[in-house]
Coordinates of C-alpha atoms in Angstrom, one line a residue:
M1 CA 127.5 229.0 161.6
A2 CA 129.8 226.0 162.0
L3 CA 131.9 227.1 158.9
R4 CA 132.3 230.6 160.3
R5 CA 133.4 229.3 163.7
E6 CA 136.0 227.0 162.1
L7 CA 137.3 229.8 159.9
S8 CA 137.6 232.1 162.9
L9 CA 139.5 229.4 164.8
A10 CA 141.8 228.9 161.9
A11 CA 142.5 232.6 161.8
A12 CA 143.2 232.6 165.5
R13 CA 145.6 229.7 165.0
T14 CA 147.5 231.7 162.4
V15 CA 147.9 234.7 164.7
L16 CA 149.0 232.5 167.7
L17 CA 151.4 230.4 165.7
A18 CA 153.3 233.6 164.8
A19 CA 153.8 234.5 168.4
A20 CA 153.5 231.2 170.2
M21 CA 156.2 229.9 172.5
T22 CA 156.3 226.2 173.0
V23 CA 156.6 225.4 176.7
S24 CA 156.0 221.6 176.8
A25 CA 156.2 218.6 174.5
V26 CA 155.2 215.1 175.6
G27 CA 154.6 211.6 174.5
L28 CA 151.4 209.6 174.9
G29 CA 150.9 210.3 178.6
P30 CA 149.7 213.4 180.5
P31 CA 152.1 216.4 180.0
P32 CA 153.5 218.5 182.9
L33 CA 152.3 222.0 183.6
A34 CA 153.4 224.6 181.2
A35 CA 156.5 226.5 182.3
D36 CA 154.3 229.5 183.3
G37 CA 151.7 227.3 185.0
A38 CA 149.2 228.2 182.4
A39 CA 147.9 224.7 181.5
A40 CA 148.3 221.0 181.5
L41 CA 146.9 219.1 178.5
E42 CA 146.2 215.3 178.4
V43 CA 144.5 212.8 176.1
V44 CA 142.4 209.9 177.5
P45 CA 143.0 207.2 176.5
G46 CA 146.3 207.7 174.8
S47 CA 145.8 205.0 172.2
V48 CA 142.6 204.1 170.3
V49 CA 141.4 201.9 167.4
Q50 CA 139.6 203.5 164.5
G51 CA 136.0 204.1 165.6
E52 CA 136.9 205.0 169.1
A53 CA 137.0 208.4 170.7
V54 CA 139.2 210.4 173.1
R55 CA 138.6 212.9 175.8
I56 CA 140.9 215.9 176.0
P57 CA 140.9 217.7 179.3
V58 CA 142.8 221.1 179.4
H59 CA 143.6 222.0 183.0
T60 CA 143.9 225.7 183.0
V61 CA 142.7 228.9 184.7
A62 CA 142.9 230.8 181.4
A63 CA 140.5 230.1 178.5
P64 CA 142.2 228.4 175.6
T65 CA 141.9 230.3 172.3
V66 CA 142.2 227.3 170.0
L67 CA 142.4 223.5 170.4
L68 CA 143.9 221.8 167.3
V69 CA 143.7 218.1 166.9
G70 CA 145.9 217.3 163.9
D71 CA 145.0 220.2 161.5
R72 CA 141.4 220.5 162.7
A73 CA 140.1 223.1 165.2
V74 CA 137.8 221.5 167.8
P75 CA 135.5 223.4 170.2
L76 CA 136.1 223.2 173.9
H77 CA 133.5 223.3 176.7
R78 CA 133.9 224.3 180.4
V79 CA 134.4 221.6 183.1
M80 CA 135.5 221.8 186.7
G81 CA 139.2 222.7 186.6
G82 CA 139.4 223.9 183.1
Y83 CA 138.1 222.9 179.7
Q84 CA 137.5 219.7 177.7
A85 CA 136.8 218.4 174.2
F86 CA 135.8 215.0 172.7
V87 CA 137.3 213.9 169.5
G88 CA 136.2 210.8 167.4
T89 CA 137.9 208.6 164.9
S90 CA 136.5 206.4 162.2
P91 CA 137.6 203.9 159.6
L92 CA 138.4 206.9 157.5
T93 CA 140.9 208.3 160.1
R94 CA 144.5 207.6 159.0
P95 CA 146.3 205.4 161.5
G96 CA 149.3 207.0 163.3
V97 CA 150.2 209.6 165.8
V98 CA 147.8 212.6 166.1
R99 CA 149.1 215.9 167.5
V100 CA 147.0 217.9 170.0
E101 CA 147.8 221.6 170.7
A102 CA 146.1 224.1 172.9
F103 CA 146.9 227.8 172.3
F104 CA 146.4 230.6 174.8
R105 CA 146.5 234.3 174.5
G106 CA 147.7 236.3 177.5
Q107 CA 150.6 238.4 178.6
D108 CA 152.9 235.6 177.3
S109 CA 151.4 233.4 174.6
A110 CA 152.1 229.7 175.3
T111 CA 151.2 226.3 173.8
A112 CA 150.5 223.0 175.6
R113 CA 151.0 219.9 173.6
A114 CA 150.1 216.2 173.7
R115 CA 149.5 213.4 171.2
F116 CA 147.6 210.1 170.9
L117 CA 147.9 207.1 168.7
V118 CA 145.2 205.8 166.3
R119 CA 145.6 202.1 165.4
A120 CA 144.0 200.4 162.4
G121 CA 140.8 198.5 163.0
T122 CA 139.8 195.2 161.5
F123 CA 136.5 195.4 159.6
G124 CA 134.6 192.7 157.8
V125 CA 132.4 192.8 154.7
R126 CA 128.6 192.5 154.3
R127 CA 126.9 192.1 151.0
L128 CA 123.3 193.2 150.4
Q129 CA 120.8 193.3 147.5
V130 CA 118.6 196.3 147.5
P131 CA 116.3 198.0 144.9
P132 CA 118.6 199.8 142.4
G133 CA 116.7 203.1 142.7
L134 CA 117.9 203.5 146.3
M135 CA 121.5 203.7 145.0
D136 CA 120.8 207.1 143.3
P137 CA 123.6 209.4 144.4
A138 CA 121.1 212.3 144.5
L139 CA 119.2 210.6 147.4
A140 CA 122.4 210.2 149.4
E141 CA 123.3 213.8 148.8
R142 CA 119.9 215.1 149.8
E143 CA 120.1 213.1 153.0
R144 CA 123.6 214.2 153.8
R145 CA 122.6 217.8 153.6
R146 CA 119.6 217.3 155.8
V147 CA 121.6 215.5 158.5
A148 CA 124.4 218.1 158.3
Q149 CA 121.8 220.8 158.9
A150 CA 120.4 218.9 161.9
T151 CA 123.8 218.5 163.5
S152 CA 125.4 221.9 162.6
R153 CA 124.7 223.8 165.8
P154 CA 125.5 221.5 168.8
L155 CA 124.5 222.7 172.3
P156 CA 127.5 224.2 174.0
A157 CA 127.1 222.3 177.3
P158 CA 126.7 218.5 177.9
L159 CA 123.2 217.3 178.6
W160 CA 124.2 213.6 179.0
R161 CA 125.6 211.9 182.1
G162 CA 127.2 208.6 182.5
V163 CA 126.9 205.5 180.2
F164 CA 124.6 205.5 177.2
L165 CA 121.6 203.2 177.1
R166 CA 121.3 200.6 174.4
P167 CA 118.2 201.8 172.5
V168 CA 116.8 198.3 172.0
A169 CA 117.8 195.1 173.7
G170 CA 118.4 193.0 170.5
P171 CA 121.7 191.5 169.4
V172 CA 124.0 193.2 166.9
T173 CA 123.4 192.0 163.3
S174 CA 125.8 194.4 161.5
T175 CA 128.8 195.7 163.4
Y176 CA 130.4 199.1 163.2
G177 CA 132.9 199.7 160.4
V178 CA 132.0 196.7 158.3
R179 CA 132.5 197.3 154.6
S180 CA 129.1 197.5 152.9
V181 CA 128.7 196.1 149.3
Y182 CA 125.3 196.9 147.8
N183 CA 124.4 195.1 144.6
G184 CA 128.0 194.1 144.1
V185 CA 129.4 197.7 144.6
F186 CA 131.4 198.9 147.6
R187 CA 129.5 201.8 149.1
G188 CA 131.6 202.7 152.1
H189 CA 131.8 201.6 155.8
H190 CA 128.8 200.9 158.0
L191 CA 129.2 203.7 160.4
G192 CA 126.9 202.6 163.1
V193 CA 125.5 199.3 164.6
D194 CA 122.4 197.4 163.5
L195 CA 120.4 196.0 166.4
R196 CA 117.8 193.2 165.8
A197 CA 114.3 193.8 167.1
A198 CA 110.8 192.9 166.1
A199 CA 108.8 195.5 164.2
G200 CA 107.0 197.8 166.7
T201 CA 109.6 197.4 169.5
P202 CA 110.0 200.7 171.4
V203 CA 113.2 202.6 170.6
R204 CA 114.5 204.6 173.6
A205 CA 116.8 207.6 173.9
A206 CA 120.4 206.6 174.7
N207 CA 120.8 209.5 177.0
D208 CA 119.5 213.0 177.8
G209 CA 119.3 215.3 174.8
V210 CA 117.2 217.5 172.5
V211 CA 115.6 216.3 169.3
T212 CA 117.0 218.0 166.2
L213 CA 115.4 215.8 163.5
A214 CA 112.3 213.6 163.5
E215 CA 111.3 212.8 159.9
A216 CA 111.6 210.4 157.0
L217 CA 114.9 210.5 155.1
P218 CA 115.5 208.9 151.6
L219 CA 117.9 206.2 152.8
S220 CA 117.7 206.1 156.6
G221 CA 113.9 206.0 156.5
R222 CA 112.1 207.5 159.5
T223 CA 114.9 208.9 161.6
V224 CA 115.4 210.7 165.0
I225 CA 118.6 212.6 165.8
L226 CA 119.4 213.7 169.4
D227 CA 121.8 216.5 170.4
H228 CA 123.5 215.5 173.6
G229 CA 125.6 218.6 173.7
V230 CA 129.3 219.5 173.1
G231 CA 129.2 218.0 169.6
I232 CA 127.8 214.6 170.5
F233 CA 124.7 213.4 168.5
T234 CA 123.0 210.0 168.3
T235 CA 120.9 208.8 165.4
Y236 CA 118.0 206.2 165.3
Q237 CA 117.1 205.0 161.8
H238 CA 114.6 202.9 159.8
L239 CA 111.8 203.5 162.3
A240 CA 108.3 202.4 161.7
A241 CA 106.9 205.4 163.6
V242 CA 108.3 208.5 165.3
V243 CA 106.7 209.9 168.5
V244 CA 108.9 212.9 169.2
H245 CA 109.3 216.3 167.5
P246 CA 112.2 218.7 166.9
G247 CA 113.0 220.9 169.8
Q248 CA 111.7 218.4 172.3
R249 CA 113.9 217.7 175.4
V250 CA 114.1 214.0 176.2
R251 CA 115.5 212.0 179.1
R252 CA 117.5 208.8 179.0
G253 CA 115.1 205.9 178.2
H254 CA 112.4 208.2 176.7
V255 CA 110.6 206.4 173.8
L256 CA 111.4 208.0 170.5
G257 CA 109.6 205.7 168.1
Q258 CA 109.2 202.1 167.0
V259 CA 111.5 199.7 165.2
G260 CA 110.7 199.3 161.5
S261 CA 112.2 198.7 158.1
T262 CA 111.9 202.0 156.3
G263 CA 114.4 203.4 153.8
L264 CA 117.4 201.4 152.7
S265 CA 116.5 198.3 154.9
T266 CA 116.0 194.6 154.2
A267 CA 114.3 193.6 157.5
P268 CA 113.0 195.2 160.8
H269 CA 116.0 196.5 162.8
L270 CA 117.4 199.7 164.4
H271 CA 120.4 201.3 163.0
W272 CA 122.0 203.2 165.9
G273 CA 124.8 205.7 165.3
M274 CA 126.8 208.3 167.1
R275 CA 128.8 211.3 165.8
I276 CA 131.2 213.6 167.5
H277 CA 131.8 216.9 165.7
G278 CA 130.7 215.1 162.5
V279 CA 132.9 212.0 162.9
R280 CA 130.8 208.8 163.2
V281 CA 132.1 206.6 166.0
D282 CA 131.1 203.2 167.4
P283 CA 128.2 204.0 169.9
L284 CA 128.5 200.6 171.7
L285 CA 131.8 201.9 173.3
W286 CA 129.7 204.4 175.2
T287 CA 127.4 201.8 176.8
T288 CA 130.0 200.7 179.4
P289 CA 131.8 202.8 182.1
G290 CA 135.1 204.2 181.0
P291 CA 137.1 207.4 180.4
L292 CA 134.6 208.7 177.9
T293 CA 131.5 208.5 180.2
E294 CA 133.2 209.7 183.4
P295 CA 132.5 213.3 184.4

């Protein structure tokens, strides 16, 4: 479904590019209204570090046909005064200026444009020793496919409101983005945060959402994934027990399970992650008021 949607958006882009008329081009700030008054496009904030996200409001009375962020089509959702999208970055996002373009189909096709800057993050290194069998690439691939399935059909409207709750109160033991070296081999960036807590500590939903996965995975252990709408998902990994089920609607603070040390884990803790349209971002940035958690 997600693949068909992206292909259709790409096809729409091709048609619109052939007939599009550029009516505004801006720097890092909010652009003016298009020459025909069709739309104003902005990116908030205008500059981010790898791992952060942006909010892209499109102030318009006409439905945009395609929103392109770089070369990627991103779904929009309705908000008061127009449409909006969230876009994430990660340590894998190339630093530099990212173009944003909104295309419209009407009597006169027009394009609203903006851009934002992605700055390089500073990430440390962690070194861990784990059972060699857990490094089997087949296990990672099996988990990747299961998670992709659980996050492939995001709800079209936002269920969450305001800041996200920290699922457990413990301190951060492994930060977002740190380079992970297992048994002496670099295995990628740690795309979430590890929160220290005693085994059995209740793990709570960071915000309102719907459970899309509640099962044991090869590396993440017992895991819960919540769909918060408009492409935003949170994950809760290495649980000792899970007390929710797929399809269940939960509220902010609802108990999802208990802290454990299942899967690829060396001690009881919670690995908490967030993804936006498949890009894994730093969830801690959503726990304080700011442009991402405003209406």
